[in-house]
């Protein structure tokens, strides 16, 4: 009786086929790189993807070849997204904000044969092209009228290329375990590491992400990924939205609060981005008396979401926040904070506290917390430990590594420190490398930061440990003031003191005009520590 059901390779081309066949006219609105707003639908995206695949095959791209893509979130990018993997090639997402050396490293390491690039990002590649000997061809994602002059080798114009083929192409078939996409982790230390998603991992992950307690997209949704498609697999929205038959709004490259607000008002029901984007948008909406007329769901992850952001969306702007946690290595969704019956039974304030956790995992994700020796720790909401994850959307081995990234039972050490409570809600308290250890006890830098940004005079805050003779380390806060004048240090520390024991309250507040960030918008503590060293910072006496 074994194996009597159909075998259907889980390839991502099925996703775009499904969207184009059953939801062909669902609209895709895009702010294109030329500045104009364009309108297409899933049938149009599929047609463009087929033409892309056909054109790439015509230019010699073969199954397994790697094609780099450096582009903002636009309709064209969606065509390329499915066109590259539909040609059997591997889509390597390139973050234009990476340092030049990191871009050189990842393009060479992944052996990109072609690179497709938005016209405004051409200079980023021109600056490093002489260090990319293996890239044979560059395709600029624009039309003939906007094609820039460029020194890039064999540069061609995307719209001309796809107009030169007829779209009569069949997706390249293959095994569901074939590589589909590559995304490198930012690599705050050492070289970036490549995570190679398979077709299977992407399909399974999007299915899990679309389950009702998770991102849960529906055909009636209009989804706007503010998170770039090049950040951690685009949080899977490029797969989950067409899988659900949802409409999309693609915001393009303009990430100013005004532009994001304008695009959200195009009927968007679900959106997703890192907290800093939302801090900017909320300030802009407050300053200009703006509302959100259709938005229902805001997915926030990538770094810890301050409670004030959750409250603002829910109490002032009528959209519910889903605080999520994930990593490039986990496709990325690990957990999301939706309400189980135990949490629904709580009052509003207690639920808001729970929303500062990152929630619980979907089916396909397995979690545990352990001490440094690997012993499992209790789910009591108090005990902090290393967070481990396993499942079909989790990395097994980085690209070109000799050994697995997991232990023998497939557990992957996330490098995050977390607690879990009796309802399996995960609270991320730190990155293990950012942990502050004072007098042998851990102090959560994330919780200190979230407490500090609740002060109206604080725009952004970073908590770091500074060496101390007696205590090993003492925490300090490095703060970007919200206005022109810095708030009173004592005031900020008093506010923090309301939710922390006295020994956990930082010893000092240092004001800076800005904090250093990584290419994915996280505060770079490594860089910040270097800056403090340069300033010869020392703790106040006493
Ligand atoms: P990169 O290192 O390239 O920026 P990732 O997006 O893979 O890429 O970063 C994953 C890390 O981001 C996680 O391991 C965790 O430390 C942090 N992170 C993600 N979501 C959250 C969250 N909701 N709260 C706290 N930290 C988060």
Coordinates of C-alpha atoms and ligand atoms in Angstrom, one line a residue:
X1 CA 0.0 0.0 0.0
X2 CA 3.0 2.3 0.2
X3 CA 3.3 5.5 -1.8
X4 CA -0.1 5.4 -3.6
X5 CA -0.7 9.2 -3.5
X6 CA 0.6 11.5 -6.2
X7 CA 4.1 12.8 -5.9
X8 CA 4.2 16.5 -6.5
X9 CA 7.6 18.1 -6.2
X10 CA 7.2 21.1 -4.0
X11 CA 8.6 23.7 -6.4
X12 CA 8.0 27.4 -6.0
X13 CA 6.8 27.6 -9.7
X14 CA 3.6 25.9 -8.4
X15 CA 3.0 29.0 -6.3
X16 CA 3.0 31.4 -9.1
X17 CA 1.0 29.0 -11.3
X18 CA -1.6 28.7 -8.6
X19 CA -1.9 32.5 -8.1
X20 CA -2.1 33.2 -11.9
X21 CA -4.7 30.4 -12.5
X22 CA -7.0 30.9 -9.5
X23 CA -6.4 34.6 -8.7
X24 CA -5.3 36.0 -12.0
X25 CA -6.7 39.5 -11.7
X26 CA -5.6 40.2 -8.1
X27 CA -3.9 43.5 -8.3
X28 CA -0.2 44.1 -7.9
X29 CA 0.5 47.9 -7.4
X30 CA 4.1 48.9 -7.6
X31 CA 6.1 52.1 -7.1
X32 CA 8.6 51.4 -9.8
X33 CA 12.2 52.5 -9.7
X34 CA 11.4 55.1 -12.4
X35 CA 9.2 56.8 -9.9
X36 CA 5.8 56.0 -11.4
X37 CA 3.1 53.7 -10.0
X38 CA 2.4 50.7 -12.2
X39 CA -0.5 48.2 -12.0
X40 CA -0.4 44.5 -12.9
X41 CA -1.8 41.3 -11.5
X42 CA -0.7 37.7 -10.8
X43 CA -1.3 36.7 -14.4
X44 CA 1.0 39.6 -15.5
X45 CA 3.6 38.6 -12.9
X46 CA 3.6 35.0 -14.2
X47 CA 3.9 36.1 -17.8
X48 CA 6.8 38.4 -16.9
X49 CA 8.4 35.5 -14.9
X50 CA 8.1 33.1 -17.8
X51 CA 9.7 35.6 -20.1
X52 CA 12.5 36.2 -17.6
X53 CA 13.1 32.5 -17.4
X54 CA 13.0 32.1 -21.1
X55 CA 15.4 35.0 -21.6
X56 CA 17.8 33.8 -19.0
X57 CA 17.8 30.3 -20.5
X58 CA 18.4 31.9 -23.9
X59 CA 21.4 33.6 -22.5
X60 CA 22.8 30.4 -21.3
X61 CA 21.6 30.1 -17.7
X62 CA 21.4 26.4 -16.8
X63 CA 19.7 24.7 -13.8
X64 CA 21.8 25.2 -10.7
X65 CA 23.5 28.4 -11.9
X66 CA 23.3 31.4 -9.5
X67 CA 21.8 34.7 -10.5
X68 CA 22.3 37.7 -8.2
X69 CA 19.5 40.2 -7.8
X70 CA 20.0 43.6 -6.2
X71 CA 16.6 45.3 -6.3
X72 CA 14.0 47.1 -4.3
X73 CA 10.5 45.7 -3.7
X74 CA 8.7 46.2 -7.0
X75 CA 6.5 44.2 -9.4
X76 CA 9.6 43.7 -11.6
X77 CA 11.3 42.1 -8.7
X78 CA 8.5 39.6 -8.3
X79 CA 8.8 38.7 -12.0
X80 CA 12.5 38.1 -11.5
X81 CA 11.8 36.2 -8.2
X82 CA 9.9 33.5 -10.0
X83 CA 11.7 33.9 -13.4
X84 CA 15.1 33.0 -11.9
X85 CA 13.9 30.0 -9.9
X86 CA 11.6 29.0 -12.8
X87 CA 14.6 28.7 -15.0
X88 CA 16.0 26.2 -12.5
X89 CA 18.6 28.8 -11.4
X90 CA 19.3 29.9 -7.9
X91 CA 18.1 33.4 -6.8
X92 CA 20.8 35.1 -4.8
X93 CA 19.4 38.2 -3.0
X94 CA 21.9 41.0 -2.7
X95 CA 21.5 43.7 0.0
X96 CA 22.8 47.0 -1.5
X97 CA 23.5 48.3 2.1
X98 CA 26.3 45.7 2.7
X99 CA 29.8 47.0 2.8
X100 CA 31.5 46.8 -0.6
X101 CA 33.9 44.1 0.6
X102 CA 31.0 42.0 1.8
X103 CA 29.2 42.3 -1.5
X104 CA 32.4 41.3 -3.3
X105 CA 32.8 38.4 -1.0
X106 CA 29.2 37.0 -1.4
X107 CA 28.9 37.5 -5.1
X108 CA 32.2 35.7 -5.6
X109 CA 31.5 33.1 -3.0
X110 CA 28.1 32.2 -4.4
X111 CA 29.6 32.3 -7.9
X112 CA 26.9 34.5 -9.4
X113 CA 27.0 34.2 -13.2
X114 CA 24.6 37.1 -13.9
X115 CA 23.6 40.0 -11.7
X116 CA 20.2 41.7 -12.2
X117 CA 20.2 45.2 -10.7
X118 CA 17.9 48.2 -10.3
X119 CA 19.1 51.3 -12.3
X120 CA 19.7 53.4 -9.2
X121 CA 21.9 50.7 -7.7
X122 CA 24.1 50.3 -10.8
X123 CA 26.8 52.6 -9.3
X124 CA 27.0 50.2 -6.3
X125 CA 28.1 47.4 -8.6
X126 CA 30.2 49.6 -10.9
X127 CA 32.3 50.4 -7.9
X128 CA 33.2 46.7 -7.3
X129 CA 32.8 45.2 -10.8
X130 CA 36.6 44.8 -11.3
X131 CA 36.6 42.5 -8.3
X132 CA 33.9 40.3 -9.7
X133 CA 35.6 38.4 -12.5
X134 CA 33.1 35.6 -12.7
X135 CA 30.0 37.8 -13.4
X136 CA 29.4 37.4 -17.1
X137 CA 26.5 39.7 -17.6
X138 CA 24.5 42.4 -15.8
X139 CA 20.8 43.0 -16.5
X140 CA 19.4 46.4 -15.5
X141 CA 15.8 46.2 -14.2
X142 CA 14.3 49.0 -16.3
X143 CA 13.1 50.0 -19.7
X144 CA 15.1 51.4 -22.7
X145 CA 14.0 55.0 -21.8
X146 CA 15.6 54.7 -18.3
X147 CA 18.6 52.6 -19.1
X148 CA 21.6 54.3 -17.6
X149 CA 25.0 54.6 -19.2
X150 CA 27.1 52.0 -17.5
X151 CA 30.6 50.5 -17.5
X152 CA 29.2 47.2 -16.3
X153 CA 30.2 44.2 -18.5
X154 CA 27.6 43.1 -21.1
X155 CA 24.9 45.3 -19.6
X156 CA 21.4 44.7 -21.0
X157 CA 18.0 46.2 -20.4
X158 CA 15.5 44.0 -18.7
X159 CA 12.4 45.2 -20.5
X160 CA 14.0 44.9 -23.9
X161 CA 15.2 41.4 -23.0
X162 CA 11.8 40.1 -21.9
X163 CA 10.1 41.8 -24.9
X164 CA 12.4 39.9 -27.2
X165 CA 11.0 36.5 -26.2
X166 CA 7.4 35.2 -26.5
X167 CA 6.8 33.7 -23.0
X168 CA 6.2 30.3 -24.5
X169 CA 8.3 28.5 -21.9
X170 CA 7.8 25.7 -19.4
X171 CA 9.3 26.0 -16.0
X172 CA 12.4 23.9 -15.6
X173 CA 11.4 20.9 -13.5
X174 CA 13.4 19.1 -11.0
X175 CA 13.7 17.8 -7.5
X176 CA 12.1 19.7 -4.6
X177 CA 15.4 19.6 -2.8
X178 CA 17.1 21.6 -5.6
X179 CA 18.5 25.0 -4.5
X180 CA 16.0 27.8 -5.0
X181 CA 17.5 30.8 -3.3
X182 CA 20.6 32.0 -1.4
X183 CA 20.6 34.6 1.3
X184 CA 23.7 35.5 3.3
X185 CA 23.6 36.5 6.9
X186 CA 24.9 40.0 7.5
X187 CA 27.9 38.6 9.4
X188 CA 28.5 41.1 12.1
X189 CA 31.8 39.2 12.8
X190 CA 33.7 37.3 10.1
X191 CA 32.5 36.7 6.6
X192 CA 28.8 36.5 5.8
X193 CA 27.5 32.9 5.6
X194 CA 25.2 31.6 2.8
X195 CA 21.9 29.9 3.6
X196 CA 20.6 28.0 0.6
X197 CA 16.9 27.6 0.6
X198 CA 15.5 24.6 -1.3
X199 CA 12.2 24.7 -3.3
X200 CA 10.8 22.4 -0.7
X201 CA 11.9 24.5 2.3
X202 CA 10.4 27.6 0.7
X203 CA 7.1 26.0 -0.1
X204 CA 6.8 24.3 3.3
X205 CA 7.8 27.5 5.1
X206 CA 5.2 29.6 3.2
X207 CA 2.5 27.1 4.0
X208 CA 3.5 27.2 7.7
X209 CA 3.6 31.0 7.6
X210 CA 0.1 31.1 6.1
X211 CA -1.4 29.0 8.8
X212 CA -4.1 30.9 10.8
X213 CA -2.1 31.5 14.0
X214 CA 0.9 32.8 12.0
X215 CA 1.1 35.4 9.3
X216 CA -2.1 33.8 7.9
X217 CA -2.6 35.6 4.6
X218 CA -5.9 35.3 2.8
X219 CA -7.1 36.1 -0.8
X220 CA -8.9 39.1 0.6
X221 CA -5.7 40.6 1.9
X222 CA -3.6 43.3 0.3
X223 CA 0.0 42.7 1.4
X224 CA 2.8 45.2 1.4
X225 CA 6.3 44.0 2.3
X226 CA 8.2 47.0 3.5
X227 CA 10.9 44.5 4.6
X228 CA 13.1 44.2 1.5
X229 CA 12.9 41.0 -0.5
X230 CA 16.7 40.8 0.1
X231 CA 16.3 40.7 3.9
X232 CA 16.0 37.1 5.2
X233 CA 14.1 35.6 2.2
X234 CA 11.9 38.6 2.2
X235 CA 10.2 37.1 5.3
X236 CA 8.6 34.7 2.7
X237 CA 6.0 37.3 1.7
X238 CA 7.0 36.9 -2.0
X239 CA 5.9 33.2 -1.6
X240 CA 3.1 33.4 1.0
X241 CA 1.1 36.2 -0.7
X242 CA 0.7 34.5 -4.1
X243 CA 0.2 31.2 -2.4
X244 CA -2.9 32.7 -0.7
X245 CA -4.0 34.6 -3.8
X246 CA -3.6 37.9 -2.0
X247 CA -3.1 41.2 -3.7
X248 CA 0.2 43.1 -3.2
X249 CA 1.4 46.6 -3.0
X250 CA 5.2 46.9 -3.6
X251 CA 6.6 50.1 -2.1
X252 CA 9.7 50.5 -4.2
X253 CA 12.8 52.2 -2.8
X254 CA 11.3 55.2 -1.1
X255 CA 11.4 54.3 2.6
X256 CA 10.5 57.7 4.0
X257 CA 7.5 57.7 6.3
X258 CA 5.5 59.8 4.0
X259 CA 6.0 57.4 1.1
X260 CA 5.2 54.4 3.2
X261 CA 2.0 56.0 4.5
X262 CA 1.0 56.8 0.9
X263 CA 1.5 53.2 -0.2
X264 CA -0.3 51.8 2.9
X265 CA -3.3 53.9 2.0
X266 CA -3.6 52.0 -1.3
X267 CA -5.8 49.5 0.5
X268 CA -3.1 47.6 2.3
X269 CA -4.4 45.2 5.0
X270 CA -1.1 43.5 6.0
X271 CA 2.4 44.8 6.2
X272 CA 5.7 43.8 7.6
X273 CA 9.0 45.5 8.6
X274 CA 11.6 46.0 11.3
X275 CA 10.7 48.3 14.3
X276 CA 12.7 51.4 13.2
X277 CA 10.5 51.8 10.1
X278 CA 7.4 51.8 12.3
X279 CA 8.9 54.3 14.8
X280 CA 9.4 56.7 11.9
X281 CA 5.9 56.1 10.5
X282 CA 4.2 56.6 13.9
X283 CA 6.0 59.9 14.5
X284 CA 5.1 61.1 11.0
X285 CA 1.4 60.1 11.4
X286 CA 1.2 61.8 14.8
X287 CA 2.9 65.0 13.5
X288 CA 0.6 65.2 10.5
X289 CA -2.7 64.0 12.0
X290 CA -2.8 61.0 9.6
X291 CA -4.8 57.8 10.0
X292 CA -4.5 54.3 8.5
X293 CA -7.8 53.5 6.8
X294 CA -7.4 49.8 5.8
X295 CA -4.5 48.4 7.7
X296 CA -5.3 45.5 10.0
X297 CA -2.1 43.5 10.6
X298 CA 1.5 44.7 11.2
X299 CA 4.1 42.0 11.3
X300 CA 7.1 43.4 13.2
X301 CA 10.4 41.5 13.7
X302 CA 14.1 41.5 12.9
X303 CA 14.8 43.2 16.3
X304 CA 12.8 43.5 19.4
X305 CA 9.6 45.6 19.0
X306 CA 9.2 48.2 21.8
X307 CA 5.9 48.0 23.6
X308 CA 5.2 51.7 22.7
X309 CA 5.0 50.7 19.0
X310 CA 2.6 47.9 19.7
X311 CA 0.4 50.2 21.8
X312 CA 0.5 53.0 19.2
X313 CA -0.7 50.8 16.4
X314 CA -3.4 49.1 18.4
X315 CA -4.7 52.0 20.4
X316 CA -4.2 55.0 18.0
X317 CA -4.2 53.5 14.5
X318 CA -6.5 50.5 14.7
X319 CA -4.0 47.8 13.4
X320 CA -3.0 44.7 15.4
X321 CA 0.7 44.0 15.8
X322 CA 2.1 40.5 15.4
X323 CA 5.6 40.5 16.9
X324 CA 7.7 37.9 15.2
X325 CA 11.1 36.3 15.6
X326 CA 13.2 34.7 13.0
X327 CA 16.5 34.5 11.2
X328 CA 18.0 34.2 7.8
X329 CA 18.9 30.6 8.8
X330 CA 15.2 29.8 9.6
X331 CA 13.6 31.0 6.3
X332 CA 12.9 33.1 8.5
X333 CA 9.8 32.6 10.6
X334 CA 10.5 31.0 14.0
X335 CA 7.7 32.3 16.1
X336 CA 4.9 34.8 16.0
X337 CA 2.9 36.4 18.8
X338 CA -0.7 35.5 18.1
X339 CA -3.1 34.8 21.0
X340 CA -3.7 31.3 22.2
X341 CA -6.8 30.9 24.4
X342 CA -4.7 31.3 27.6
X343 CA -3.6 34.7 26.4
X344 CA -7.0 35.7 25.1
X345 CA -8.4 35.2 28.6
X346 CA -6.1 38.0 30.0
X347 CA -7.0 41.7 30.2
X348 CA -5.7 44.1 27.7
X349 CA -2.6 45.3 29.6
X350 CA -1.5 41.7 30.4
X351 CA -2.0 40.9 26.7
X352 CA 0.3 43.9 25.8
X353 CA 2.9 42.4 28.1
X354 CA 2.6 39.1 26.2
X355 CA 3.0 41.0 22.9
X356 CA 6.5 42.0 24.0
X357 CA 7.3 38.3 23.6
X358 CA 7.7 36.8 20.1
X359 CA 5.0 34.2 20.6
X360 CA 4.9 30.6 19.7
X361 CA 6.1 28.5 16.7
X362 CA 4.1 27.1 13.8
X363 CA 3.9 23.4 12.9
X364 CA 7.3 22.7 11.2
X365 CA 9.3 24.6 13.9
X366 CA 10.6 22.8 17.0
X367 CA 12.3 24.8 19.8
X368 CA 14.1 24.3 23.1
X369 CA 16.2 26.3 25.5
X370 CA 19.3 25.0 27.2
X371 CA 22.1 26.0 29.5
X372 CA 25.6 26.3 28.2
X373 CA 26.2 22.5 28.8
X374 CA 23.1 21.6 26.7
X375 CA 20.7 20.7 29.5
X376 CA 17.2 21.6 28.7
X377 CA 15.8 24.4 30.8
X378 CA 12.3 24.8 32.2
X379 CA 9.5 26.8 30.5
X380 CA 8.8 29.0 33.5
X381 CA 9.0 32.4 31.8
X382 CA 12.0 33.2 34.0
X383 CA 14.9 30.9 33.2
X384 CA 17.1 32.3 30.4
X385 CA 19.0 30.0 28.1
X386 CA 20.3 29.4 24.6
X387 CA 17.5 29.1 22.1
X388 CA 17.7 26.2 19.6
X389 CA 15.6 25.5 16.6
X390 CA 15.0 22.7 14.1
X391 CA 12.6 21.9 11.3
X392 CA 12.4 21.7 7.5
X393 CA 12.9 25.4 7.0
X394 CA 16.1 25.6 9.2
X395 CA 19.6 25.5 7.7
X396 CA 21.5 22.3 7.9
X397 CA 24.8 23.5 6.5
X398 CA 26.0 26.8 5.2
X399 CA 27.1 27.1 1.5
X400 CA 30.5 25.5 0.9
X401 CA 31.0 24.6 4.6
X402 CA 32.5 21.2 5.4
X403 CA 30.5 20.5 8.5
X404 CA 26.8 20.9 9.5
X405 CA 25.6 24.0 11.4
X406 CA 23.5 21.7 13.6
X407 CA 24.2 19.1 16.3
X408 CA 23.5 15.4 15.8
X409 CA 19.8 15.9 16.5
X410 CA 19.5 18.7 13.9
X411 CA 19.3 21.4 16.6
X412 CA 20.6 24.7 15.4
X413 CA 22.0 27.1 18.0
X414 CA 20.3 30.5 17.2
X415 CA 22.8 32.5 19.2
X416 CA 19.8 34.1 20.9
X417 CA 19.1 34.0 24.6
X418 CA 15.5 33.5 25.5
X419 CA 12.9 32.4 28.1
X420 CA 9.9 30.3 27.3
X421 CA 6.7 30.3 29.4
X422 CA 4.2 27.5 30.2
X423 CA 2.2 28.4 27.1
X424 CA 5.4 28.1 24.9
X425 CA 5.7 31.9 24.4
X426 CA 9.3 32.8 23.7
X427 CA 10.9 36.0 25.0
X428 CA 14.1 37.0 23.4
X429 CA 16.3 38.7 26.0
X430 CA 19.6 39.0 24.1
X431 CA 22.0 37.9 21.4
X432 CA 24.5 35.7 23.3
X433 CA 27.3 38.0 22.2
X434 CA 25.5 41.1 23.5
X435 CA 24.6 39.7 27.0
X436 CA 25.6 41.9 29.9
X437 CA 26.9 40.0 32.8
X438 CA 27.1 41.9 36.1
X439 CA 28.2 40.2 39.3
X440 CA 27.6 36.8 37.6
X441 CA 24.0 37.6 36.6
X442 CA 22.6 38.3 33.2
X443 CA 20.9 41.6 32.5
X444 CA 18.8 41.7 29.3
X445 CA 20.0 44.4 27.0
X446 CA 16.8 44.2 24.9
X447 CA 14.6 44.8 27.9
X448 CA 16.8 47.8 29.1
X449 CA 16.5 49.3 25.6
X450 CA 12.8 48.8 25.4
X451 CA 12.3 50.4 28.8
X452 CA 14.4 53.4 27.8
X453 CA 12.6 54.0 24.5
X454 CA 9.4 54.3 26.4
X455 CA 10.7 57.7 27.6
X456 CA 9.4 60.4 25.2
X457 CA 12.8 62.1 25.0
X458 CA 14.5 58.9 23.7
X459 CA 14.4 58.1 20.0
X460 CA 16.7 55.0 20.1
X461 CA 18.7 53.3 22.8
X462 CA 21.4 50.6 23.0
X463 CA 22.4 48.9 26.2
X464 CA 25.9 47.6 26.4
X465 CA 28.2 46.2 29.1
X466 CA 31.3 48.1 30.1
X467 CA 34.1 46.3 31.9
X468 CA 34.0 46.9 35.7
X469 CA 36.7 45.8 38.2
X470 CA 34.3 44.5 40.9
X471 CA 31.2 43.4 38.9
X472 CA 32.8 42.2 35.7
X473 CA 30.6 44.4 33.6
X474 CA 28.1 47.2 34.3
X475 CA 25.4 48.2 31.9
X476 CA 25.2 51.7 30.3
X477 CA 22.6 53.1 27.9
X478 CA 23.7 54.9 24.7
X479 CA 20.8 57.1 23.6
X480 CA 19.8 59.1 20.6
X481 CA 17.6 62.0 21.9
X482 CA 14.1 62.3 20.3
X483 CA 14.3 66.1 20.1
X484 CA 17.0 68.8 19.9
X485 CA 17.8 68.7 23.6
X486 CA 18.7 65.5 25.4
X487 CA 16.4 64.4 28.2
X488 CA 17.7 64.4 31.8
X489 CA 19.8 61.3 32.4
X490 CA 18.3 60.7 35.9
X491 CA 14.8 60.8 34.3
X492 CA 15.6 58.1 31.8
X493 CA 17.2 55.9 34.5
X494 CA 14.3 56.5 36.9
X495 CA 11.9 55.2 34.2
X496 CA 14.1 52.2 33.6
X497 CA 14.3 51.7 37.3
X498 CA 10.5 51.2 37.5
X499 CA 10.8 47.8 35.8
X500 CA 14.2 46.6 36.9
X501 CA 15.9 45.7 40.1
X502 CA 18.4 48.3 41.4
X503 CA 21.5 46.4 40.4
X504 CA 20.2 46.0 36.9
X505 CA 19.7 49.7 36.3
X506 CA 22.5 51.1 34.0
X507 CA 25.3 53.2 35.6
X508 CA 25.2 55.9 33.0
X509 CA 23.4 57.3 29.9
X510 CA 25.6 58.5 27.0
X511 CA 23.9 60.7 24.4
X512 CA 25.0 60.4 20.8
X513 CA 23.5 61.9 17.6
X514 CA 23.1 58.5 16.0
X515 CA 23.8 54.8 16.6
X516 CA 25.6 52.6 14.1
X517 CA 23.4 50.1 12.3
X518 CA 24.0 46.9 10.3
X519 CA 22.9 46.4 6.7
X520 CA 19.6 45.0 8.0
X521 CA 18.8 47.9 10.3
X522 CA 20.0 46.3 13.6
X523 CA 22.1 48.3 16.1
X524 CA 25.7 47.2 15.6
X525 CA 26.9 46.7 19.1
X526 CA 30.3 45.7 17.8
X527 CA 30.7 49.1 16.1
X528 CA 29.2 50.9 19.1
X529 CA 31.8 49.3 21.4
X530 CA 34.6 50.4 19.1
X531 CA 33.2 53.9 19.1
X532 CA 33.1 54.1 22.9
X533 CA 36.7 52.8 23.0
X534 CA 37.7 55.6 20.6
X535 CA 35.9 58.1 22.9
X536 CA 37.9 56.7 25.8
X537 CA 34.7 56.2 27.6
X538 CA 34.9 55.3 31.3
X539 CA 32.1 54.6 33.8
X540 CA 31.2 57.4 36.2
X541 CA 33.0 57.0 39.6
X542 CA 31.0 55.5 42.5
Ligands
LIG1 P1 21.1 39.6 9.9 O1 22.0 39.0 11.0 O2 21.5 39.3 8.6 O3 20.5 40.9 10.2 P2 18.8 38.0 10.6 O4 17.6 38.7 10.1 O5 18.9 36.6 10.2 O6 19.9 38.7 9.9 O7 18.9 38.2 12.1 C1 18.3 37.3 13.0 C2 18.5 37.8 14.4 O8 17.7 39.0 14.6 C3 17.9 36.8 15.4 O9 18.8 35.8 15.7 C4 17.6 37.8 16.6 O10 18.8 38.0 17.3 C5 17.2 39.0 15.9 N1 15.7 39.1 16.0 C6 14.9 38.8 15.0 N2 13.6 39.1 15.4 C7 13.7 39.5 16.7 C8 12.7 39.9 17.6 N3 11.4 40.0 17.4 N4 13.2 40.3 18.9 C9 14.5 40.3 19.2 N5 15.4 39.9 18.3 C10 15.0 39.5 17.0

